[in-house]
Short mmCIF file of C-alpha atoms and ligand atoms in Angstrom, two decimals:
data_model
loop_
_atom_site.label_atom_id
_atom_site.label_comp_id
_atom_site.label_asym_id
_atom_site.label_seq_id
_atom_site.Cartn_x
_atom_site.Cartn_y
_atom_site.Cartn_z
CA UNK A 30 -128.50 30.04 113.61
CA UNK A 31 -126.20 30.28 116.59
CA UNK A 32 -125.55 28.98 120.41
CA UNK A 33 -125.46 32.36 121.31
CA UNK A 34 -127.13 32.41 124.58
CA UNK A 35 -127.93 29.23 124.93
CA UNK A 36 -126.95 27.15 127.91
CA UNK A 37 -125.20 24.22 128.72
CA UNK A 38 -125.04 21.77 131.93
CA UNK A 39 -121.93 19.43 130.96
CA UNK A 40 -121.61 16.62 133.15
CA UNK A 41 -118.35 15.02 132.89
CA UNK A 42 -115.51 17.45 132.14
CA UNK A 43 -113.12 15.14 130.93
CA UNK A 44 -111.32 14.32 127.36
CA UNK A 45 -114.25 14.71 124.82
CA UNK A 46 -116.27 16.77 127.43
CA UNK A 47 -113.97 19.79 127.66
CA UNK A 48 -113.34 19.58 123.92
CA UNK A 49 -117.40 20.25 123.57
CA UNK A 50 -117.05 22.80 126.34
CA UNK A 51 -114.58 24.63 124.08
CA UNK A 52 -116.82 24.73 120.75
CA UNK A 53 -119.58 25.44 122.71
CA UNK A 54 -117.82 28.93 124.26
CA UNK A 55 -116.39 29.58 120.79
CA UNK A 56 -120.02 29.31 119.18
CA UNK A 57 -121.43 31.59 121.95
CA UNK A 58 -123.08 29.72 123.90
CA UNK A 59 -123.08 29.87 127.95
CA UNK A 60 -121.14 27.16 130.04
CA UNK A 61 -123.80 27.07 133.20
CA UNK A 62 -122.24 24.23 134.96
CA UNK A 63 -120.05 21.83 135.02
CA UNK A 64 -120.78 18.71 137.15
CA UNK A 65 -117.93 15.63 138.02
CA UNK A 66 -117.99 13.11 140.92
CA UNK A 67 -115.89 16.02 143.63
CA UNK A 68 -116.23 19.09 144.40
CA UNK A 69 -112.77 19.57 143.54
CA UNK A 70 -112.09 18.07 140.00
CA UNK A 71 -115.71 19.78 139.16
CA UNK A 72 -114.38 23.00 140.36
CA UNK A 73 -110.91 22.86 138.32
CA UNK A 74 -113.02 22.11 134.97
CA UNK A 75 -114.87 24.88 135.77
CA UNK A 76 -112.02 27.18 136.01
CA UNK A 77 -110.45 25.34 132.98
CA UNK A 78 -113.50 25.60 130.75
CA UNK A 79 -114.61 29.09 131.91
CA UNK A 80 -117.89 27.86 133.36
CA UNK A 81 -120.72 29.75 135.84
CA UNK A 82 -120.37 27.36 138.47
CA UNK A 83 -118.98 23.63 139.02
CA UNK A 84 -120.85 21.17 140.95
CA UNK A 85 -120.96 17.44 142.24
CA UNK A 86 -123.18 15.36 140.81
CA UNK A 87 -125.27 15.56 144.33
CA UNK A 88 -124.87 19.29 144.67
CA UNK A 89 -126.16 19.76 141.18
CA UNK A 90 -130.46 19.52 142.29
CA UNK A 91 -132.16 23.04 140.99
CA UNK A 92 -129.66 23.49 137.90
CA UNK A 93 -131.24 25.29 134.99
CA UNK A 94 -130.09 24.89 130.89
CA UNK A 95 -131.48 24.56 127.67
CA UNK A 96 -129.20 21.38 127.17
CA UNK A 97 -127.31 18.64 129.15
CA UNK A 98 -124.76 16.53 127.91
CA UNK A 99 -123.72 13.64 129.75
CA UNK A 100 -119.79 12.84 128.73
CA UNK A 101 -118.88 10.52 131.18
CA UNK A 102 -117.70 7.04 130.72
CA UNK A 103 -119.99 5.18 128.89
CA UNK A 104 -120.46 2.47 132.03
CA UNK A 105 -121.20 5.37 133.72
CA UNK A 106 -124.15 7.21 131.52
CA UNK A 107 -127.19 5.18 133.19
CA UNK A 108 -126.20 5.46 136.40
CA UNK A 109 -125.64 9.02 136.33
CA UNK A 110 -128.74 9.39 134.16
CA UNK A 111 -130.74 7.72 136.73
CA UNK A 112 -129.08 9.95 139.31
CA UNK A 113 -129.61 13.41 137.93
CA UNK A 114 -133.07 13.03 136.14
CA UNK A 115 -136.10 14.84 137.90
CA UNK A 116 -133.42 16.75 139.70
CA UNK A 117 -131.83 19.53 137.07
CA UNK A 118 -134.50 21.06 134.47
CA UNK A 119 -132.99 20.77 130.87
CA UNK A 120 -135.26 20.54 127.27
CA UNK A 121 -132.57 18.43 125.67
CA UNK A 122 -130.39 15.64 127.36
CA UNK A 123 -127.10 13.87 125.08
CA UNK A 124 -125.13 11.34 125.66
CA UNK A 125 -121.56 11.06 123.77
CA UNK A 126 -120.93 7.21 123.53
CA UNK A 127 -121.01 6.19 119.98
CA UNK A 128 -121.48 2.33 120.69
CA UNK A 129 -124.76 3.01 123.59
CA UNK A 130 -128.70 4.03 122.77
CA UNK A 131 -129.89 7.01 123.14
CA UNK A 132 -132.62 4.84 125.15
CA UNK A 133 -130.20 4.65 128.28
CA UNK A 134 -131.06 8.59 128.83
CA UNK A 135 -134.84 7.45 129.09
CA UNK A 136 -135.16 8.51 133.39
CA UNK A 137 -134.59 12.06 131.73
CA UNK A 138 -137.47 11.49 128.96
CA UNK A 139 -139.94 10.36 131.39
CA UNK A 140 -139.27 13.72 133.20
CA UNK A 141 -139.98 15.38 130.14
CA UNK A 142 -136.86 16.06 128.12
CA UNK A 143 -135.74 14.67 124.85
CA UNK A 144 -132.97 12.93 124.32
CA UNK A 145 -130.75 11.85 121.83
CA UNK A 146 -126.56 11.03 121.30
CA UNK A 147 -123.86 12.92 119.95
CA UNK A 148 -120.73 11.12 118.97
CA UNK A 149 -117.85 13.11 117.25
CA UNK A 150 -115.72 10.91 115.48
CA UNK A 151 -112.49 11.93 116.58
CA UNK A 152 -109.69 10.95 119.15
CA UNK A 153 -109.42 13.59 122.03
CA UNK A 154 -106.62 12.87 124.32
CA UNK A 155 -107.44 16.01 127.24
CA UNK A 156 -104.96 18.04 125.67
CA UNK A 157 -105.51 21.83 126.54
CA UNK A 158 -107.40 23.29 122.94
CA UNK A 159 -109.27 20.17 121.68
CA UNK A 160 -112.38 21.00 120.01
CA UNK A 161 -115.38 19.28 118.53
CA UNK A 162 -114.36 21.18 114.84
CA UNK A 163 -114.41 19.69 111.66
CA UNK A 164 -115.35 16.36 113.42
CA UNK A 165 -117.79 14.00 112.08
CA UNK A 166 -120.63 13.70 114.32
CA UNK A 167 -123.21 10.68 114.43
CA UNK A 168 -126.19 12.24 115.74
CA UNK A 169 -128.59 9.53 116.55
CA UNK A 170 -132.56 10.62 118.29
CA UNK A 171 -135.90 10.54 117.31
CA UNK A 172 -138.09 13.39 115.95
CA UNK A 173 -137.05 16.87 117.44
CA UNK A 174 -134.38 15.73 119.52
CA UNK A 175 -132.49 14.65 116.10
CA UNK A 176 -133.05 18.13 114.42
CA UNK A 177 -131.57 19.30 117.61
CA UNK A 178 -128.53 17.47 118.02
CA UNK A 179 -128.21 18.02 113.93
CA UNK A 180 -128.20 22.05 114.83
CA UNK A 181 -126.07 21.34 117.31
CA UNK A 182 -123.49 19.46 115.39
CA UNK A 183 -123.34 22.27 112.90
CA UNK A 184 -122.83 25.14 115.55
CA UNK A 185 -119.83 23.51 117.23
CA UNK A 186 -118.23 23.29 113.99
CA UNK A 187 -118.65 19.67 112.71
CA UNK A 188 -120.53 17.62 110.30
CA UNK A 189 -123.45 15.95 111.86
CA UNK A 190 -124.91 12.47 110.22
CA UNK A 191 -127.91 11.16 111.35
CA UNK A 192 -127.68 7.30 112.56
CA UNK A 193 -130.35 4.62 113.29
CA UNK A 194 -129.94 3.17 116.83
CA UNK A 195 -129.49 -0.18 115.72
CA UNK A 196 -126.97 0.46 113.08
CA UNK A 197 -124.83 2.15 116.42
CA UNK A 198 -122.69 -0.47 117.27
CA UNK A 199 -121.82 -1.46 113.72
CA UNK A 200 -120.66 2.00 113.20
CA UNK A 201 -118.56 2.40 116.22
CA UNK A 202 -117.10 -1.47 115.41
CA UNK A 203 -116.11 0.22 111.96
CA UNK A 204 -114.63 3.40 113.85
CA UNK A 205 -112.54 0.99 116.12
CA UNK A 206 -111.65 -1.13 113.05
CA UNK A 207 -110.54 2.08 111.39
CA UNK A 208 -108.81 3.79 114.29
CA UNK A 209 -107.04 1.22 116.39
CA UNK A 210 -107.35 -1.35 113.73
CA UNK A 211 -104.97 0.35 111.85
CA UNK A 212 -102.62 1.05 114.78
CA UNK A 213 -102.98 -2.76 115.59
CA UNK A 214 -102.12 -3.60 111.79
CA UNK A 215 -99.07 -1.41 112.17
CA UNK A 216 -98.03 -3.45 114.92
CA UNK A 217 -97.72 -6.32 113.32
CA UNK A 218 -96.29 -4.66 110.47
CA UNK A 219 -93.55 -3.41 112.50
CA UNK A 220 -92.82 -6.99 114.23
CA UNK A 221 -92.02 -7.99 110.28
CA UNK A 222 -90.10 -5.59 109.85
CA UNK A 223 -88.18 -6.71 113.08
CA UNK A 224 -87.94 -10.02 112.05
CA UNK A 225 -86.12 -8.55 108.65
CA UNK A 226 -83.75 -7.14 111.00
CA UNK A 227 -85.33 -3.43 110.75
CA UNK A 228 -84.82 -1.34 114.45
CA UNK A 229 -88.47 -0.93 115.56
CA UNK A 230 -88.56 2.84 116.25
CA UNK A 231 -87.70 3.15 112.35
CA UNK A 232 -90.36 0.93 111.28
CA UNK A 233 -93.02 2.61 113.24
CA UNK A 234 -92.15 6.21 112.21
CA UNK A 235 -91.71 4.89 108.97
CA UNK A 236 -94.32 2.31 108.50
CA UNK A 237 -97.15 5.14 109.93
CA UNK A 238 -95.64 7.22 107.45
CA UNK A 239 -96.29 5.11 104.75
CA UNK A 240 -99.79 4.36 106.52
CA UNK A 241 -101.08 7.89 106.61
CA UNK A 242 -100.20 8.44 103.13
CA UNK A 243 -102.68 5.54 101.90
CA UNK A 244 -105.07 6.82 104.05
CA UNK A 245 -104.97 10.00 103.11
CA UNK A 246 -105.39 8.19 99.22
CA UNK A 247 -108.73 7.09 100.68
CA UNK A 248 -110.33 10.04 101.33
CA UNK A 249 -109.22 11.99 98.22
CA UNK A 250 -109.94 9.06 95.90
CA UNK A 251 -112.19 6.29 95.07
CA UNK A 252 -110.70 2.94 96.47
CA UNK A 253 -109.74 1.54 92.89
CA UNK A 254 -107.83 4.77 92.53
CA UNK A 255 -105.93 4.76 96.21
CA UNK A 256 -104.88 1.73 96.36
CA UNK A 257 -101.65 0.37 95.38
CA UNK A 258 -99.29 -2.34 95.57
CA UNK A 259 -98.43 -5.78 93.91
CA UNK A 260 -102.13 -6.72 94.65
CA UNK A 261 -103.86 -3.78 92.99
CA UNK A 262 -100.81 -4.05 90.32
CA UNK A 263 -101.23 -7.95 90.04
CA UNK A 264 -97.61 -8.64 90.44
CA UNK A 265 -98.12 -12.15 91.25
CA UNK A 266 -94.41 -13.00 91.14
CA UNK A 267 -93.58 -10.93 94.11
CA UNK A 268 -97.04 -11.86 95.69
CA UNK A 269 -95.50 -15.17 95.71
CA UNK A 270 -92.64 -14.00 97.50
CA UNK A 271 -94.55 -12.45 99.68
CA UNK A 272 -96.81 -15.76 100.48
CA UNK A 273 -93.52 -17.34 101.06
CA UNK A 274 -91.98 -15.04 103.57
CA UNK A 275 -95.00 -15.13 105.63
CA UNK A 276 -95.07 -18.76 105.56
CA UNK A 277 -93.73 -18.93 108.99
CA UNK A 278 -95.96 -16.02 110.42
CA UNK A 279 -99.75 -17.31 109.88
CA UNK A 280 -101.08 -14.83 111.98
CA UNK A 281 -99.72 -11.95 109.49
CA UNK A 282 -100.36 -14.26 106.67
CA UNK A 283 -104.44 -14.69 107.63
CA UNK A 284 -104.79 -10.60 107.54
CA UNK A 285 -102.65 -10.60 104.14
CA UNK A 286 -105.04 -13.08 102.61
CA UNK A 287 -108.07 -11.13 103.81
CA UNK A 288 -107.13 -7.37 102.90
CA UNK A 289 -106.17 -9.19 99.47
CA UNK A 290 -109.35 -10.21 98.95
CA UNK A 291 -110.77 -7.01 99.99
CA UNK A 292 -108.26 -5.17 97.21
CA UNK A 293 -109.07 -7.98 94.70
CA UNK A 294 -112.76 -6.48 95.09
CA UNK A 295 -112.48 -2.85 95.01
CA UNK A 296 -110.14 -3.27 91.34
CA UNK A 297 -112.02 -5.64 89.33
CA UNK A 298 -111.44 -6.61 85.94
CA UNK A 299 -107.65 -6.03 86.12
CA UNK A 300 -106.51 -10.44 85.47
CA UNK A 301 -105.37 -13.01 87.31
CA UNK A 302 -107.90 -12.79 90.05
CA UNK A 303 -108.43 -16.52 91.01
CA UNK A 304 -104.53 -17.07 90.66
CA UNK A 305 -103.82 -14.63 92.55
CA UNK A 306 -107.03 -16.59 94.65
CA UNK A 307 -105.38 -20.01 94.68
CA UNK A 308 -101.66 -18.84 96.03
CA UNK A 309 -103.26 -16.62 99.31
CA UNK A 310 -104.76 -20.47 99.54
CA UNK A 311 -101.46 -21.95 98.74
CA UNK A 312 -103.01 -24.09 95.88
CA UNK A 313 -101.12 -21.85 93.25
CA UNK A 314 -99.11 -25.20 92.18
CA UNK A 315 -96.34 -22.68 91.78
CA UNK A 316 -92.59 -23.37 92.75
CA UNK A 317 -92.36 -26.05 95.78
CA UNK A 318 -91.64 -23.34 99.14
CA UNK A 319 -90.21 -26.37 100.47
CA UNK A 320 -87.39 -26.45 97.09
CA UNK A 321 -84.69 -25.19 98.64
CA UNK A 322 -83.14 -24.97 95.33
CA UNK A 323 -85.55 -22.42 94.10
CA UNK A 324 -84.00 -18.60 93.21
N1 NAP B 415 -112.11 10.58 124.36
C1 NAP B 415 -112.56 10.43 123.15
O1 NAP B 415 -111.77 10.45 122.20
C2 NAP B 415 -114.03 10.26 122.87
C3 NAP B 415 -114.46 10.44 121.53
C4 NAP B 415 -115.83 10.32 121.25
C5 NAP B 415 -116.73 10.03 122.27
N2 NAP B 415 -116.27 9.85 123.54
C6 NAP B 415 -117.28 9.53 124.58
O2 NAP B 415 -117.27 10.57 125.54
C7 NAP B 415 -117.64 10.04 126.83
C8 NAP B 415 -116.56 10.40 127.84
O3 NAP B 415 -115.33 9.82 127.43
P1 NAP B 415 -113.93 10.54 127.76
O4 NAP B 415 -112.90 9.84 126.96
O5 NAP B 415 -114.07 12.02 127.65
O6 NAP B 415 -113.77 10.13 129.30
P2 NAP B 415 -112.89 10.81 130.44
O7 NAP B 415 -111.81 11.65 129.84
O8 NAP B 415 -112.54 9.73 131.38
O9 NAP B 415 -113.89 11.82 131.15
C9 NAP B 415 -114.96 11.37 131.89
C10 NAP B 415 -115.46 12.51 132.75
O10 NAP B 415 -116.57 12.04 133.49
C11 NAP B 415 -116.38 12.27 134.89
N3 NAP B 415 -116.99 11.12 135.55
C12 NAP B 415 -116.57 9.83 135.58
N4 NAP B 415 -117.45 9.06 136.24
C13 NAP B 415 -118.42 9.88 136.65
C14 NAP B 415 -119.60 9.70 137.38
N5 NAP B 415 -119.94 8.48 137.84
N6 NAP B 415 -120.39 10.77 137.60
C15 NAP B 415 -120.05 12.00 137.13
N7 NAP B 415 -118.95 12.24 136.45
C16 NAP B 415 -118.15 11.20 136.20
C17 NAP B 415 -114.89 12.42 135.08
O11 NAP B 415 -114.57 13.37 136.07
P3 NAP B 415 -114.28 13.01 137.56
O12 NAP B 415 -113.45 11.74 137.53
O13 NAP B 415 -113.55 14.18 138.07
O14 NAP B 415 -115.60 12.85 138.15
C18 NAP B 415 -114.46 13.04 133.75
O15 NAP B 415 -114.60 14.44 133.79
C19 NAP B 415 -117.81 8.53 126.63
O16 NAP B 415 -119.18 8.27 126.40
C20 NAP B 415 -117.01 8.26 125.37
O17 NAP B 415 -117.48 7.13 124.67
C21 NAP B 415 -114.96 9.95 123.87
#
């Protein structure tokens, strides 16, 4: 199986666009046009990305391919959907958003072509050699159109996963939760660290540091395995410390309590779950916070 020869109308040249456009060159397949909104930006992504010719989105009526993939803004997909269908003759028609239908392509399936989404699960930024390789790719389509964007997936050098529509936007909540979830967690991680008196360019080098490491736990490991710390350890004298400090920081407190629980889960059977239960609800009955004599 290969691209080789097959070709490719990419509409939208932009970050995740011209990161397709690359893996689909490298698997030897034929760039055949690349549409944007001007003539001009069209015609520097096609010079870019090494493509047969670059259009507008008006000048692109009579255009040829085997596939289309629309990669522009998500907002944008219907719209530009609506606009193109009937007017460029394609067999398969993608859409990269991982949170919208495939159904949003449906002016190009009345006309005929399939259609389906392709979301790689990674962060492209438009830096010059992104790819779509090694990325994790939700392919989501019905009948052919899913075999096809599974083929796809595997000749530009990723892992393709097959996704109901309906489970779509609980996936890409759980990609955002992952992704800037964990920046935002850092965040607050490094405003603690502030308050301790920490500089906050060390504590973000050195709190993502310390992040990426866990993560990287994760996905070598089972959960029980990765994670550490006094919750996984059930130190509960320094989780009372910890309680304590963050006594005057509820916000940070809240997301302690619930990741706790979540760690509490994933390493059952280890002891004092429910007092470990009672002092993220501050019923631990434990030393007063408010003793100001307490060590
Ligand atoms: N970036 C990522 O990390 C990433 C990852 C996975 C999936 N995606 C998905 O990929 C799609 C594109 O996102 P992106 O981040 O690559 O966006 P982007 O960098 O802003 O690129 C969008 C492209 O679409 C063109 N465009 C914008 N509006 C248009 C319109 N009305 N008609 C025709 N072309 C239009 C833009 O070019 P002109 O302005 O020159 O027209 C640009 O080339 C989205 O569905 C997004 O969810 C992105």
């Amino acid at each position: 199986l290969s691209l080789r020869g097959s070709t490719l109308i990419l509409v939208g040249p932009g970050r995740a666009g011209s990161a397709l456009a690359r893996s689909w060159n490298a698997a030897g397949g034929r760039l055949r046009a690349v549409v944007a909104r001007t003539p001009a930006s069209a015609e520097a992504a096609g010079l870019r990305l090494g493509a047969e010719a670059s259009l507008p989105v008006e000048g692109a009526a009579g255009l040829e391919a085997d596939v289309l993939v629309l990669a522009v803004p998500d907002d944008a997909i219907e719209a530009v959907a609506f606009s193109l269908a009937g007017r460029v003759s394609t067999r398969w028609v993608f859409h990269l958003s991982g949170a919208l239908e495939a159904g949003v392509l449906e002016p190009f399936r009345k006309t005929g072509a399939a259609i389906g989404s392709l979301h790689p699960l990674a962060p492209f930024t438009g830096k010059e050699g992104e790819t779509w390789r090694g990325a994790f790719i939700a392919v989501e389509a019905d009948g052919d159109a899913a075999a096809e964007g599974e083929r796809l997936a595997r000749e530009l050098g990723g892992r393709g996963h097959r996704i109901g529509a309906s489970g779509k936007p609980l996936y890409h909540a759980a990609a955002t939760l992952a992704a800037g979830g964990t920046a935002a967690l850092l965040a607050i991680a490094t405003k603690l660290w502030q308050n301790a008196g920490l500089p906050e360019a060390e504590a973000r080098g050195a709190l993502s540091l310390l992040s990426r490491r866990a993560a990287e736990a994760v996905g070598s490991m089972p959960f029980a395995e990765a994670l550490t710390g006094p919750i996984a350890r059930r130190d509960v004298g320094t989780l009372r410390a910890h309680t304590k400090a963050l006594r005057e920081n509820p916000e940070a407190a809240a997301l302690y309590a619930a990741l706790a629980e979540e760690t509490l889960r994933q390493t059952p059977g280890r002891g004092s779950e429910e007092a470990i239960r009672r002092l993220l609800r501050h019923e631990d009955g434990g030393p007063d916070p408010e003793d100001a004599a307490e060590g």
